[in-house]
Amino acid sequence: MAAAVAAATSAFTSLHLTRATPYTRLHIRTFITSSLSSSSTKFNITFAPPKPKPKPKPKPEPAIPINSDSDSNSVPNLEAEIGDQLYIPWIVRDEKGNLTLQSTPPARLLHEMANASTSKKKKKGKEVASKAATVVPTPEPKHSKAARRFYNENFRDPPQRLSKVLAAAGVASRRSSEELIFQGRVTVNGSVCKTPQTKVDPARDVIYVNGNRLPKKLPTKVYLALNKPKGYICSSGEKETKSVMSLFDDFIKSWDKRHPGQPKPRLFTVGRLDVATTGLIIVTNDGEFTHQISHPSSNLSKEYIATIDGEVHKRHLIAISEGTVIDGVHCTPDNVELLPGQPDLSRPRLRIVVHEGRNHEVRELVKNAGLQLRALKRIRIGGFRLPADLALGKHVELNQANLKALGWKS
C-alpha cells in the first residue's frame, strides 16, 4: 500500500496535461494504474487555468475641454487612458460655449430620446382607438367598360321624347309641353329645341324650360285610387269648376318630407268620370301606365252601379243589353243585372259592366232603355275594386298587387 501511494505521488509530480480540459476521477485512476504497472512511464499533465473574473465597468471619463487656442501638447492621450476598449467620442458644447470631448452622450439627448419613445407609444394607442371607433367606408367597386355598357343597355332607362320628359317632370301635360316646345321656350344643352320627338336623357342632358333648369332626377312613380265625389271634374285645365287635383293638395305639400330631394310629381287621371258620376278613378304621374290602362286594347271591364228613378222591368233590362249607338259605333254592355232591394234603399239599382268605356256610355244605355238615371257610381276597374271603407274625396296608394289587378305589366 505504501508503494502504491509513493507511485501515485511520483505520477502527479511528473504528470503534465497538454490540454486545457479538466480530467475526471476515471482519468486519474487510469493514470495511477498505468503508473503502478510501469514506473518508468512519464506523464505531462497541466490543469486548466481558473475562469477569469469579470472586469469592472469602466467609469465615464470626465469631459475634456477642447480649446482651439490651447496647445496640442495639453490634450491628454486618449489611447493611453482608454486602453483597448472601444469608445465613441461625443463633442458637446458646454454652458460657456466651449466644445468639449466626452465618452458618454449628453444628458439632454438621452432625455429627449426617452420622451420621444414614450410619445410614439401614446400616438400608437390613440391611432388604434381612433381606427376602432371610426369605420372607414369601402370604396365603390369599379366596373369595366363592358359591364357599364351591359347595364346601360339592359337596365338603364333609355332616352325618351322631350315632351314626355317634360310631362313626367311636372312641367305641364304632354300636349301643353308640346306647345312650349313649338314656341321655342325649351332648350337642350344650350340650343333651342322645337321638336317634341327629340330623344333626351334628363340625367345627362341639360334641359331648361322658361329659364328654369329641369331636375336630373324625375319624381318617383305614384299610383293612387280616389273615391271621386260628385261635382268634381277630371281635368286640371278648367278653372271655373272644381278639379279632382285639388283633393291632392295635402299629398303634394307633404311630398318633400316623404321624398326629400325629388321634384314634385304632376298628377293626372287615368280616363275620366263626368261631373255627376262618383266612385273609383286612378290618379298617377306615369304616362305609360295611363296609356296602357286606358287604351281600348287593354279590354279592362268597368263596373257601375246605376240608381234609377221609377220601376225597372224586364223589358228595360233587355233594351240595355241590346246596346245603343254612340258616336256612330254600336256599344253593348257585358252584363246587366237588377240588384235585389235593400231596406235602407228605396230606389232600384242596376249593375252594368262595360269594357269599351266610351264617353257617357252607361248614361246613354240607360237613357236609350227609357229609364231615368238618378246616380251613377263606378266601383271596379279590371280586377281592382273600390275599397268599401274609402270615404268620398279620399285616396289610397296602390301596391304591386293592385297594379297587377289593373293589368299593368311593368
mmCIF file of C-alpha atoms in Angstrom:
data_model
loop_
_atom_site.group_PDB
_atom_site.id
_atom_site.type_symbol
_atom_site.label_atom_id
_atom_site.label_comp_id
_atom_site.label_asym_id
_atom_site.label_seq_id
_atom_site.Cartn_x
_atom_site.Cartn_y
_atom_site.Cartn_z
ATOM 1 C CA MET A 1 0.000 0.000 0.000
ATOM 2 C CA ALA A 2 2.797 2.356 0.789
ATOM 3 C CA ALA A 3 4.344 1.526 -2.528
ATOM 4 C CA ALA A 4 1.114 2.491 -4.325
ATOM 5 C CA VAL A 5 0.942 5.810 -2.588
ATOM 6 C CA ALA A 6 4.540 6.545 -3.478
ATOM 7 C CA ALA A 7 3.878 5.670 -7.112
ATOM 8 C CA ALA A 8 0.843 7.921 -7.275
ATOM 9 C CA THR A 9 2.761 10.780 -5.758
ATOM 10 C CA SER A 10 5.535 10.443 -8.296
ATOM 11 C CA ALA A 11 2.961 10.268 -11.070
ATOM 12 C CA PHE A 12 1.333 13.524 -10.021
ATOM 13 C CA THR A 13 4.631 15.283 -9.788
ATOM 14 C CA SER A 14 5.678 14.204 -13.257
ATOM 15 C CA LEU A 15 2.224 14.487 -14.791
ATOM 16 C CA HIS A 16 1.859 17.233 -17.471
ATOM 17 C CA LEU A 17 -1.505 17.853 -19.210
ATOM 18 C CA THR A 18 -1.356 19.044 -22.769
ATOM 19 C CA ARG A 19 -4.927 20.235 -22.984
ATOM 20 C CA ALA A 20 -6.995 22.666 -21.005
ATOM 21 C CA THR A 21 -9.862 20.216 -20.353
ATOM 22 C CA PRO A 22 -10.065 19.168 -16.673
ATOM 23 C CA TYR A 23 -9.716 15.443 -16.048
ATOM 24 C CA THR A 24 -12.162 13.329 -14.168
ATOM 25 C CA ARG A 25 -11.614 10.744 -11.477
ATOM 26 C CA LEU A 26 -11.633 7.962 -14.105
ATOM 27 C CA HIS A 27 -8.755 9.589 -15.968
ATOM 28 C CA ILE A 28 -6.715 9.948 -12.764
ATOM 29 C CA ARG A 29 -7.409 6.351 -11.818
ATOM 30 C CA THR A 30 -6.170 5.274 -15.243
ATOM 31 C CA PHE A 31 -3.043 7.351 -14.803
ATOM 32 C CA ILE A 32 -2.393 5.853 -11.368
ATOM 33 C CA THR A 33 -2.942 2.302 -12.631
ATOM 34 C CA SER A 34 -0.593 2.886 -15.509
ATOM 35 C CA SER A 35 1.994 4.347 -13.163
ATOM 36 C CA LEU A 36 1.684 1.355 -10.875
ATOM 37 C CA SER A 37 2.070 -1.055 -13.750
ATOM 38 C CA SER A 38 5.036 0.744 -15.218
ATOM 39 C CA SER A 39 7.053 3.030 -13.038
ATOM 40 C CA SER A 40 9.134 4.149 -15.948
ATOM 41 C CA THR A 41 6.166 5.906 -17.760
ATOM 42 C CA LYS A 42 6.122 9.691 -17.546
ATOM 43 C CA PHE A 43 3.105 11.954 -17.958
ATOM 44 C CA ASN A 44 2.972 15.625 -18.818
ATOM 45 C CA ILE A 45 -0.158 16.899 -17.060
ATOM 46 C CA THR A 46 -1.290 20.502 -16.681
ATOM 47 C CA PHE A 47 -4.516 21.792 -15.142
ATOM 48 C CA ALA A 48 -6.934 24.278 -16.766
ATOM 49 C CA PRO A 49 -6.455 27.871 -15.686
ATOM 50 C CA PRO A 50 -9.183 29.356 -13.463
ATOM 51 C CA LYS A 51 -12.058 31.314 -15.016
ATOM 52 C CA PRO A 52 -11.275 34.992 -15.498
ATOM 53 C CA LYS A 53 -13.068 37.300 -13.081
ATOM 54 C CA PRO A 54 -15.449 39.848 -14.658
ATOM 55 C CA LYS A 55 -13.823 43.175 -15.162
ATOM 56 C CA PRO A 56 -15.497 46.150 -13.500
ATOM 57 C CA LYS A 57 -17.341 48.531 -15.811
ATOM 58 C CA PRO A 58 -15.166 51.488 -16.721
ATOM 59 C CA LYS A 59 -16.288 54.747 -15.269
ATOM 60 C CA PRO A 60 -17.153 57.509 -17.727
ATOM 61 C CA GLU A 61 -14.251 59.718 -18.412
ATOM 62 C CA PRO A 62 -14.627 63.353 -17.414
ATOM 63 C CA ALA A 63 -15.314 65.842 -20.162
ATOM 64 C CA ILE A 64 -12.187 67.009 -21.862
ATOM 65 C CA PRO A 65 -12.330 70.628 -22.937
ATOM 66 C CA ILE A 66 -11.385 71.376 -26.482
ATOM 67 C CA ASN A 67 -9.896 74.784 -26.960
ATOM 68 C CA SER A 68 -8.618 75.842 -30.296
ATOM 69 C CA ASP A 69 -6.244 78.318 -28.646
ATOM 70 C CA SER A 70 -4.621 75.744 -26.378
ATOM 71 C CA ASP A 71 -1.539 73.828 -27.349
ATOM 72 C CA SER A 72 -1.858 70.374 -28.814
ATOM 73 C CA ASN A 73 0.528 69.056 -26.132
ATOM 74 C CA SER A 74 -2.021 69.903 -23.429
ATOM 75 C CA VAL A 75 -4.605 67.448 -24.869
ATOM 76 C CA PRO A 76 -4.255 64.169 -22.979
ATOM 77 C CA ASN A 77 -3.545 60.937 -24.764
ATOM 78 C CA LEU A 78 -6.909 59.185 -25.048
ATOM 79 C CA GLU A 79 -5.433 55.921 -26.205
ATOM 80 C CA ALA A 80 -3.265 55.734 -23.120
ATOM 81 C CA GLU A 81 -6.147 56.422 -20.764
ATOM 82 C CA ILE A 82 -8.861 54.396 -22.548
ATOM 83 C CA GLY A 83 -6.772 51.366 -23.438
ATOM 84 C CA ASP A 84 -8.035 48.660 -25.761
ATOM 85 C CA GLN A 85 -11.768 49.234 -25.079
ATOM 86 C CA LEU A 86 -13.739 50.988 -27.847
ATOM 87 C CA TYR A 87 -15.320 54.345 -27.006
ATOM 88 C CA ILE A 88 -17.444 56.677 -29.117
ATOM 89 C CA PRO A 89 -16.392 60.266 -28.594
ATOM 90 C CA TRP A 90 -19.054 62.952 -28.176
ATOM 91 C CA ILE A 91 -18.279 66.559 -28.957
ATOM 92 C CA VAL A 92 -20.560 68.734 -26.836
ATOM 93 C CA ARG A 93 -20.778 72.473 -26.320
ATOM 94 C CA ASP A 94 -20.917 73.378 -22.638
ATOM 95 C CA GLU A 95 -22.742 76.259 -20.945
ATOM 96 C CA LYS A 96 -19.843 78.653 -21.627
ATOM 97 C CA GLY A 97 -19.910 77.860 -25.340
ATOM 98 C CA ASN A 98 -16.684 75.824 -25.401
ATOM 99 C CA LEU A 99 -16.506 72.492 -27.221
ATOM 100 C CA THR A 100 -15.737 69.531 -25.012
ATOM 101 C CA LEU A 101 -14.965 65.892 -25.777
ATOM 102 C CA GLN A 102 -16.650 63.207 -23.646
ATOM 103 C CA SER A 103 -17.173 59.445 -23.862
ATOM 104 C CA THR A 104 -20.883 59.401 -22.955
ATOM 105 C CA PRO A 105 -23.861 61.005 -24.721
ATOM 106 C CA PRO A 106 -25.084 64.278 -23.248
ATOM 107 C CA ALA A 107 -27.858 64.060 -20.675
ATOM 108 C CA ARG A 108 -30.119 66.307 -22.734
ATOM 109 C CA LEU A 109 -30.024 63.895 -25.703
ATOM 110 C CA LEU A 110 -30.837 60.909 -23.523
ATOM 111 C CA HIS A 111 -33.778 62.776 -22.009
ATOM 112 C CA GLU A 112 -35.181 63.722 -25.428
ATOM 113 C CA MET A 113 -34.822 60.143 -26.667
ATOM 114 C CA ALA A 114 -36.762 58.846 -23.681
ATOM 115 C CA ASN A 115 -39.564 61.355 -24.212
ATOM 116 C CA ALA A 116 -39.717 60.603 -27.940
ATOM 117 C CA SER A 117 -40.157 56.869 -27.390
ATOM 118 C CA THR A 118 -42.910 57.481 -24.837
ATOM 119 C CA SER A 119 -44.832 59.860 -27.105
ATOM 120 C CA LYS A 120 -44.714 57.392 -30.004
ATOM 121 C CA LYS A 121 -46.337 54.694 -27.875
ATOM 122 C CA LYS A 122 -49.109 57.093 -26.894
ATOM 123 C CA LYS A 123 -49.724 58.020 -30.516
ATOM 124 C CA LYS A 124 -49.990 54.369 -31.490
ATOM 125 C CA GLY A 125 -52.540 53.798 -28.787
ATOM 126 C CA LYS A 126 -54.594 56.790 -29.931
ATOM 127 C CA GLU A 127 -54.414 55.673 -33.549
ATOM 128 C CA VAL A 128 -55.629 52.188 -32.661
ATOM 129 C CA ALA A 129 -58.507 53.641 -30.652
ATOM 130 C CA SER A 130 -59.474 56.032 -33.432
ATOM 131 C CA LYS A 131 -59.343 53.257 -36.029
ATOM 132 C CA ALA A 132 -61.559 51.087 -33.856
ATOM 133 C CA ALA A 133 -64.020 53.926 -33.311
ATOM 134 C CA THR A 134 -64.286 55.089 -36.933
ATOM 135 C CA VAL A 135 -65.159 52.616 -39.664
ATOM 136 C CA VAL A 136 -63.555 53.504 -42.976
ATOM 137 C CA PRO A 137 -66.139 53.150 -45.754
ATOM 138 C CA THR A 138 -65.154 50.790 -48.506
ATOM 139 C CA PRO A 139 -64.875 52.418 -51.928
ATOM 140 C CA GLU A 140 -67.403 51.513 -54.548
ATOM 141 C CA PRO A 141 -66.217 48.779 -56.897
ATOM 142 C CA LYS A 142 -65.062 49.946 -60.282
ATOM 143 C CA HIS A 143 -66.782 48.200 -63.131
ATOM 144 C CA SER A 144 -65.301 47.531 -66.519
ATOM 145 C CA LYS A 145 -66.404 49.291 -69.671
ATOM 146 C CA ALA A 146 -68.180 46.166 -70.895
ATOM 147 C CA ALA A 147 -70.097 45.861 -67.606
ATOM 148 C CA ARG A 148 -71.210 49.501 -67.776
ATOM 149 C CA ARG A 149 -72.329 49.052 -71.385
ATOM 150 C CA PHE A 150 -74.325 45.944 -70.438
ATOM 151 C CA TYR A 151 -76.004 47.860 -67.578
ATOM 152 C CA ASN A 152 -76.882 50.822 -69.792
ATOM 153 C CA GLU A 153 -78.351 48.581 -72.484
ATOM 154 C CA ASN A 154 -80.411 46.351 -70.196
ATOM 155 C CA PHE A 155 -81.213 48.275 -67.013
ATOM 156 C CA ARG A 156 -80.743 51.978 -67.592
ATOM 157 C CA ASP A 157 -83.788 53.903 -68.740
ATOM 158 C CA PRO A 158 -83.462 54.637 -72.456
ATOM 159 C CA PRO A 159 -83.733 58.213 -73.771
ATOM 160 C CA GLN A 160 -87.312 59.471 -74.029
ATOM 161 C CA ARG A 161 -89.140 62.045 -76.085
ATOM 162 C CA LEU A 162 -88.694 65.600 -74.897
ATOM 163 C CA SER A 163 -92.416 66.213 -74.489
ATOM 164 C CA LYS A 164 -92.762 63.053 -72.415
ATOM 165 C CA VAL A 165 -89.872 64.045 -70.157
ATOM 166 C CA LEU A 166 -91.378 67.483 -69.567
ATOM 167 C CA ALA A 167 -94.737 65.948 -68.697
ATOM 168 C CA ALA A 168 -93.132 63.408 -66.342
ATOM 169 C CA ALA A 169 -91.182 66.187 -64.608
ATOM 170 C CA GLY A 170 -94.430 68.002 -63.858
ATOM 171 C CA VAL A 171 -93.900 70.966 -66.182
ATOM 172 C CA ALA A 172 -97.268 70.563 -67.934
ATOM 173 C CA SER A 173 -99.367 67.978 -69.684
ATOM 174 C CA ARG A 174 -97.892 66.312 -72.722
ATOM 175 C CA ARG A 175 -99.987 68.414 -75.079
ATOM 176 C CA SER A 176 -99.085 71.646 -73.265
ATOM 177 C CA SER A 177 -95.422 70.575 -73.222
ATOM 178 C CA GLU A 178 -95.512 70.222 -76.994
ATOM 179 C CA GLU A 179 -96.869 73.763 -77.266
ATOM 180 C CA LEU A 180 -93.986 75.029 -75.087
ATOM 181 C CA ILE A 181 -91.515 73.250 -77.367
ATOM 182 C CA PHE A 182 -93.069 74.678 -80.533
ATOM 183 C CA GLN A 183 -92.889 78.176 -79.035
ATOM 184 C CA GLY A 184 -89.108 77.825 -78.551
ATOM 185 C CA ARG A 185 -89.251 78.081 -74.764
ATOM 186 C CA VAL A 186 -87.287 74.845 -74.227
ATOM 187 C CA THR A 187 -83.510 74.487 -74.648
ATOM 188 C CA VAL A 188 -81.482 71.268 -74.675
ATOM 189 C CA ASN A 189 -77.745 71.538 -73.980
ATOM 190 C CA GLY A 190 -77.786 75.261 -74.731
ATOM 191 C CA SER A 191 -79.688 75.058 -78.028
ATOM 192 C CA VAL A 192 -83.356 75.839 -78.618
ATOM 193 C CA CYS A 193 -85.265 72.665 -79.473
ATOM 194 C CA LYS A 194 -88.580 72.871 -81.353
ATOM 195 C CA THR A 195 -89.073 69.144 -81.972
ATOM 196 C CA PRO A 196 -91.123 67.290 -79.304
ATOM 197 C CA GLN A 197 -89.874 63.930 -80.604
ATOM 198 C CA THR A 198 -86.242 64.714 -79.722
ATOM 199 C CA LYS A 199 -84.743 61.921 -77.586
ATOM 200 C CA VAL A 200 -83.241 63.239 -74.359
ATOM 201 C CA ASP A 201 -81.890 61.803 -71.104
ATOM 202 C CA PRO A 202 -82.579 64.046 -68.075
ATOM 203 C CA ALA A 203 -79.615 62.550 -66.206
ATOM 204 C CA ARG A 204 -77.140 63.635 -68.920
ATOM 205 C CA ASP A 205 -78.769 66.422 -70.952
ATOM 206 C CA VAL A 206 -79.161 69.951 -69.611
ATOM 207 C CA ILE A 207 -82.775 70.996 -70.195
ATOM 208 C CA TYR A 208 -84.212 74.459 -69.472
ATOM 209 C CA VAL A 209 -87.898 75.438 -69.614
ATOM 210 C CA ASN A 210 -88.662 79.177 -69.434
ATOM 211 C CA GLY A 211 -85.193 79.729 -67.972
ATOM 212 C CA ASN A 212 -85.632 77.139 -65.208
ATOM 213 C CA ARG A 213 -83.384 74.080 -65.067
ATOM 214 C CA LEU A 214 -85.179 70.744 -65.301
ATOM 215 C CA PRO A 215 -84.094 68.418 -62.449
ATOM 216 C CA LYS A 216 -81.899 65.485 -63.368
ATOM 217 C CA LYS A 217 -83.925 63.068 -61.280
ATOM 218 C CA LEU A 218 -87.515 62.510 -62.289
ATOM 219 C CA PRO A 219 -90.065 62.117 -59.488
ATOM 220 C CA THR A 220 -90.984 58.676 -58.212
ATOM 221 C CA LYS A 221 -93.900 56.993 -59.944
ATOM 222 C CA VAL A 222 -97.126 57.446 -57.973
ATOM 223 C CA TYR A 223 -100.291 55.330 -58.273
ATOM 224 C CA LEU A 224 -103.388 56.387 -56.321
ATOM 225 C CA ALA A 225 -107.014 55.279 -56.183
ATOM 226 C CA LEU A 226 -109.516 58.088 -55.488
ATOM 227 C CA ASN A 227 -113.141 57.871 -54.433
ATOM 228 C CA LYS A 228 -114.327 60.796 -56.535
ATOM 229 C CA PRO A 229 -117.152 62.876 -55.078
ATOM 230 C CA LYS A 230 -119.902 64.500 -57.100
ATOM 231 C CA GLY A 231 -119.240 67.956 -58.574
ATOM 232 C CA TYR A 232 -115.543 67.459 -59.464
ATOM 233 C CA ILE A 233 -114.140 67.206 -62.972
ATOM 234 C CA CYS A 234 -111.211 65.015 -64.061
ATOM 235 C CA SER A 235 -109.187 67.812 -65.635
ATOM 236 C CA SER A 236 -106.851 70.477 -64.320
ATOM 237 C CA GLY A 237 -107.261 72.858 -67.256
ATOM 238 C CA GLU A 238 -110.621 74.387 -66.440
ATOM 239 C CA LYS A 239 -110.617 76.859 -63.557
ATOM 240 C CA GLU A 240 -114.351 77.598 -63.301
ATOM 241 C CA THR A 241 -115.124 74.101 -61.957
ATOM 242 C CA LYS A 242 -113.590 72.146 -59.097
ATOM 243 C CA SER A 243 -110.959 69.636 -60.200
ATOM 244 C CA VAL A 244 -110.096 66.324 -58.564
ATOM 245 C CA MET A 245 -106.479 67.540 -58.428
ATOM 246 C CA SER A 246 -107.457 69.901 -55.615
ATOM 247 C CA LEU A 247 -108.142 66.838 -53.470
ATOM 248 C CA PHE A 248 -104.404 66.057 -53.513
ATOM 249 C CA ASP A 249 -103.146 69.384 -52.159
ATOM 250 C CA ASP A 250 -102.126 67.859 -48.817
ATOM 251 C CA PHE A 251 -100.415 64.995 -50.624
ATOM 252 C CA ILE A 252 -98.322 67.398 -52.709
ATOM 253 C CA LYS A 253 -97.473 69.605 -49.706
ATOM 254 C CA SER A 254 -96.103 66.628 -47.760
ATOM 255 C CA TRP A 255 -94.124 65.329 -50.744
ATOM 256 C CA ASP A 256 -90.823 66.928 -49.665
ATOM 257 C CA LYS A 257 -90.988 65.227 -46.270
ATOM 258 C CA ARG A 258 -91.637 61.797 -47.734
ATOM 259 C CA HIS A 259 -89.354 62.148 -50.778
ATOM 260 C CA PRO A 260 -86.627 64.701 -49.984
ATOM 261 C CA GLY A 261 -84.579 65.922 -52.921
ATOM 262 C CA GLN A 262 -87.092 64.841 -55.564
ATOM 263 C CA PRO A 263 -89.258 67.190 -57.631
ATOM 264 C CA LYS A 264 -92.982 67.177 -57.018
ATOM 265 C CA PRO A 265 -94.972 64.973 -59.408
ATOM 266 C CA ARG A 266 -97.598 66.273 -61.836
ATOM 267 C CA LEU A 267 -100.651 64.124 -61.232
ATOM 268 C CA PHE A 268 -103.374 63.345 -63.770
ATOM 269 C CA THR A 269 -106.254 60.905 -64.009
ATOM 270 C CA VAL A 270 -106.403 57.655 -65.937
ATOM 271 C CA GLY A 271 -109.507 58.176 -68.026
ATOM 272 C CA ARG A 272 -112.353 60.397 -66.892
ATOM 273 C CA LEU A 273 -115.597 60.461 -64.975
ATOM 274 C CA ASP A 274 -118.162 63.169 -65.681
ATOM 275 C CA VAL A 275 -119.068 65.743 -63.071
ATOM 276 C CA ALA A 276 -122.140 63.912 -61.782
ATOM 277 C CA THR A 277 -120.502 60.436 -61.616
ATOM 278 C CA THR A 278 -118.809 59.295 -58.397
ATOM 279 C CA GLY A 279 -116.592 56.383 -57.465
ATOM 280 C CA LEU A 280 -113.278 54.870 -58.458
ATOM 281 C CA ILE A 281 -110.740 56.742 -60.568
ATOM 282 C CA ILE A 282 -106.988 56.145 -60.824
ATOM 283 C CA VAL A 283 -104.589 59.080 -60.426
ATOM 284 C CA THR A 284 -100.910 58.803 -61.363
ATOM 285 C CA ASN A 285 -97.918 60.561 -62.897
ATOM 286 C CA ASP A 286 -96.932 57.608 -65.100
ATOM 287 C CA GLY A 287 -97.864 58.349 -68.706
ATOM 288 C CA GLU A 288 -97.012 54.877 -69.966
ATOM 289 C CA PHE A 289 -99.228 53.310 -67.308
ATOM 290 C CA THR A 290 -102.067 55.660 -68.254
ATOM 291 C CA HIS A 291 -101.755 54.856 -71.935
ATOM 292 C CA GLN A 292 -101.768 51.098 -71.338
ATOM 293 C CA ILE A 293 -104.730 51.071 -68.933
ATOM 294 C CA SER A 294 -106.927 53.484 -70.854
ATOM 295 C CA HIS A 295 -106.249 52.077 -74.323
ATOM 296 C CA PRO A 296 -109.150 50.019 -75.801
ATOM 297 C CA SER A 297 -106.768 47.119 -76.468
ATOM 298 C CA SER A 298 -106.468 46.523 -72.727
ATOM 299 C CA ASN A 299 -110.103 45.275 -72.646
ATOM 300 C CA LEU A 300 -110.474 46.211 -68.985
ATOM 301 C CA SER A 301 -114.001 45.819 -67.772
ATOM 302 C CA LYS A 302 -115.542 48.604 -65.686
ATOM 303 C CA GLU A 303 -118.401 48.029 -63.301
ATOM 304 C CA TYR A 304 -121.002 50.684 -62.440
ATOM 305 C CA ILE A 305 -123.927 50.893 -60.047
ATOM 306 C CA ALA A 306 -126.798 52.910 -61.555
ATOM 307 C CA THR A 307 -129.579 54.173 -59.253
ATOM 308 C CA ILE A 308 -132.856 54.532 -61.184
ATOM 309 C CA ASP A 309 -135.860 56.767 -60.556
ATOM 310 C CA GLY A 310 -139.007 54.679 -61.004
ATOM 311 C CA GLU A 311 -139.589 50.996 -61.561
ATOM 312 C CA VAL A 312 -137.375 48.725 -63.642
ATOM 313 C CA HIS A 313 -138.944 45.928 -65.668
ATOM 314 C CA LYS A 314 -137.584 43.068 -67.715
ATOM 315 C CA ARG A 315 -138.026 44.960 -70.955
ATOM 316 C CA HIS A 316 -135.732 47.687 -69.654
ATOM 317 C CA LEU A 317 -133.022 45.111 -68.964
ATOM 318 C CA ILE A 318 -133.440 43.662 -72.470
ATOM 319 C CA ALA A 319 -133.174 47.118 -74.013
ATOM 320 C CA ILE A 320 -129.978 47.890 -72.120
ATOM 321 C CA SER A 321 -128.431 44.552 -73.031
ATOM 322 C CA GLU A 322 -129.138 45.132 -76.716
ATOM 323 C CA GLY A 323 -126.982 48.252 -76.604
ATOM 324 C CA THR A 324 -127.114 51.576 -78.386
ATOM 325 C CA VAL A 325 -125.192 53.618 -80.942
ATOM 326 C CA ILE A 326 -122.669 56.148 -79.594
ATOM 327 C CA ASP A 327 -120.663 58.308 -81.990
ATOM 328 C CA GLY A 328 -121.559 56.017 -84.856
ATOM 329 C CA VAL A 329 -120.456 52.862 -83.017
ATOM 330 C CA HIS A 330 -122.856 50.271 -81.646
ATOM 331 C CA CYS A 331 -121.989 49.671 -77.980
ATOM 332 C CA THR A 332 -123.309 46.740 -75.957
ATOM 333 C CA PRO A 333 -122.642 46.084 -72.239
ATOM 334 C CA ASP A 334 -121.013 42.903 -70.970
ATOM 335 C CA ASN A 335 -123.548 42.356 -68.223
ATOM 336 C CA VAL A 336 -126.785 43.959 -66.927
ATOM 337 C CA GLU A 337 -128.327 42.903 -63.612
ATOM 338 C CA LEU A 338 -131.060 44.224 -61.342
ATOM 339 C CA LEU A 339 -129.742 44.175 -57.791
ATOM 340 C CA PRO A 340 -132.016 42.952 -55.005
ATOM 341 C CA GLY A 341 -133.701 45.665 -52.973
ATOM 342 C CA GLN A 342 -132.442 46.779 -49.576
ATOM 343 C CA PRO A 343 -134.430 48.184 -46.664
ATOM 344 C CA ASP A 344 -132.429 51.415 -46.492
ATOM 345 C CA LEU A 345 -132.592 51.991 -50.273
ATOM 346 C CA SER A 346 -135.957 52.744 -51.803
ATOM 347 C CA ARG A 347 -134.834 53.132 -55.428
ATOM 348 C CA PRO A 348 -133.897 50.188 -57.671
ATOM 349 C CA ARG A 349 -130.265 49.712 -58.663
ATOM 350 C CA LEU A 350 -128.675 48.222 -61.761
ATOM 351 C CA ARG A 351 -125.238 46.655 -62.082
ATOM 352 C CA ILE A 352 -123.861 47.401 -65.540
ATOM 353 C CA VAL A 353 -120.475 46.139 -66.782
ATOM 354 C CA VAL A 354 -118.850 47.639 -69.899
ATOM 355 C CA HIS A 355 -115.379 47.342 -71.411
ATOM 356 C CA GLU A 356 -115.231 49.896 -74.224
ATOM 357 C CA GLY A 357 -115.513 52.890 -71.915
ATOM 358 C CA ARG A 358 -116.831 55.387 -74.431
ATOM 359 C CA ASN A 359 -117.916 58.840 -73.347
ATOM 360 C CA HIS A 360 -121.176 58.662 -71.320
ATOM 361 C CA GLU A 361 -121.687 55.067 -72.440
ATOM 362 C CA VAL A 362 -123.604 53.910 -69.335
ATOM 363 C CA ARG A 363 -125.779 57.015 -69.280
ATOM 364 C CA GLU A 364 -126.673 56.523 -72.940
ATOM 365 C CA LEU A 365 -127.563 52.870 -72.367
ATOM 366 C CA VAL A 366 -129.921 53.737 -69.516
ATOM 367 C CA LYS A 367 -131.462 56.642 -71.442
ATOM 368 C CA ASN A 368 -131.984 54.519 -74.538
ATOM 369 C CA ALA A 369 -133.905 51.965 -72.415
ATOM 370 C CA GLY A 370 -136.373 54.625 -71.321
ATOM 371 C CA LEU A 371 -135.147 54.895 -67.737
ATOM 372 C CA GLN A 372 -134.247 57.999 -65.742
ATOM 373 C CA LEU A 373 -130.834 57.853 -64.087
ATOM 374 C CA ARG A 374 -130.672 59.144 -60.507
ATOM 375 C CA ALA A 375 -126.992 58.491 -59.624
ATOM 376 C CA LEU A 376 -124.048 56.645 -61.150
ATOM 377 C CA LYS A 377 -121.032 55.211 -59.333
ATOM 378 C CA ARG A 378 -118.044 53.230 -60.631
ATOM 379 C CA ILE A 379 -116.909 50.527 -58.213
ATOM 380 C CA ARG A 380 -114.415 48.428 -60.205
ATOM 381 C CA ILE A 381 -111.730 48.688 -62.903
ATOM 382 C CA GLY A 382 -110.328 45.387 -64.109
ATOM 383 C CA GLY A 383 -109.573 43.269 -61.059
ATOM 384 C CA PHE A 384 -109.300 46.204 -58.635
ATOM 385 C CA ARG A 385 -112.416 47.096 -56.655
ATOM 386 C CA LEU A 386 -113.003 50.343 -54.779
ATOM 387 C CA PRO A 387 -112.370 49.741 -51.049
ATOM 388 C CA ALA A 388 -115.646 49.782 -49.123
ATOM 389 C CA ASP A 389 -114.155 51.846 -46.295
ATOM 390 C CA LEU A 390 -112.701 54.563 -48.556
ATOM 391 C CA ALA A 391 -114.656 57.771 -47.948
ATOM 392 C CA LEU A 392 -115.604 60.277 -50.619
ATOM 393 C CA GLY A 393 -112.739 62.581 -51.566
ATOM 394 C CA LYS A 394 -110.112 60.263 -50.035
ATOM 395 C CA HIS A 395 -107.426 58.275 -51.797
ATOM 396 C CA VAL A 396 -105.230 55.264 -51.158
ATOM 397 C CA GLU A 397 -101.864 54.291 -52.646
ATOM 398 C CA LEU A 398 -101.792 51.210 -54.840
ATOM 399 C CA ASN A 399 -99.321 48.397 -54.282
ATOM 400 C CA GLN A 400 -97.910 45.937 -56.777
ATOM 401 C CA ALA A 401 -100.796 43.504 -56.328
ATOM 402 C CA ASN A 402 -103.301 46.271 -57.064
ATOM 403 C CA LEU A 403 -101.394 47.328 -60.168
ATOM 404 C CA LYS A 404 -101.285 43.748 -61.365
ATOM 405 C CA ALA A 405 -105.049 43.512 -60.851
ATOM 406 C CA LEU A 406 -105.411 46.567 -63.091
ATOM 407 C CA GLY A 407 -103.497 44.774 -65.826
ATOM 408 C CA TRP A 408 -100.268 46.787 -65.505
ATOM 409 C CA LYS A 409 -97.273 44.940 -66.952
ATOM 410 C CA SER A 410 -94.195 46.881 -65.849
#
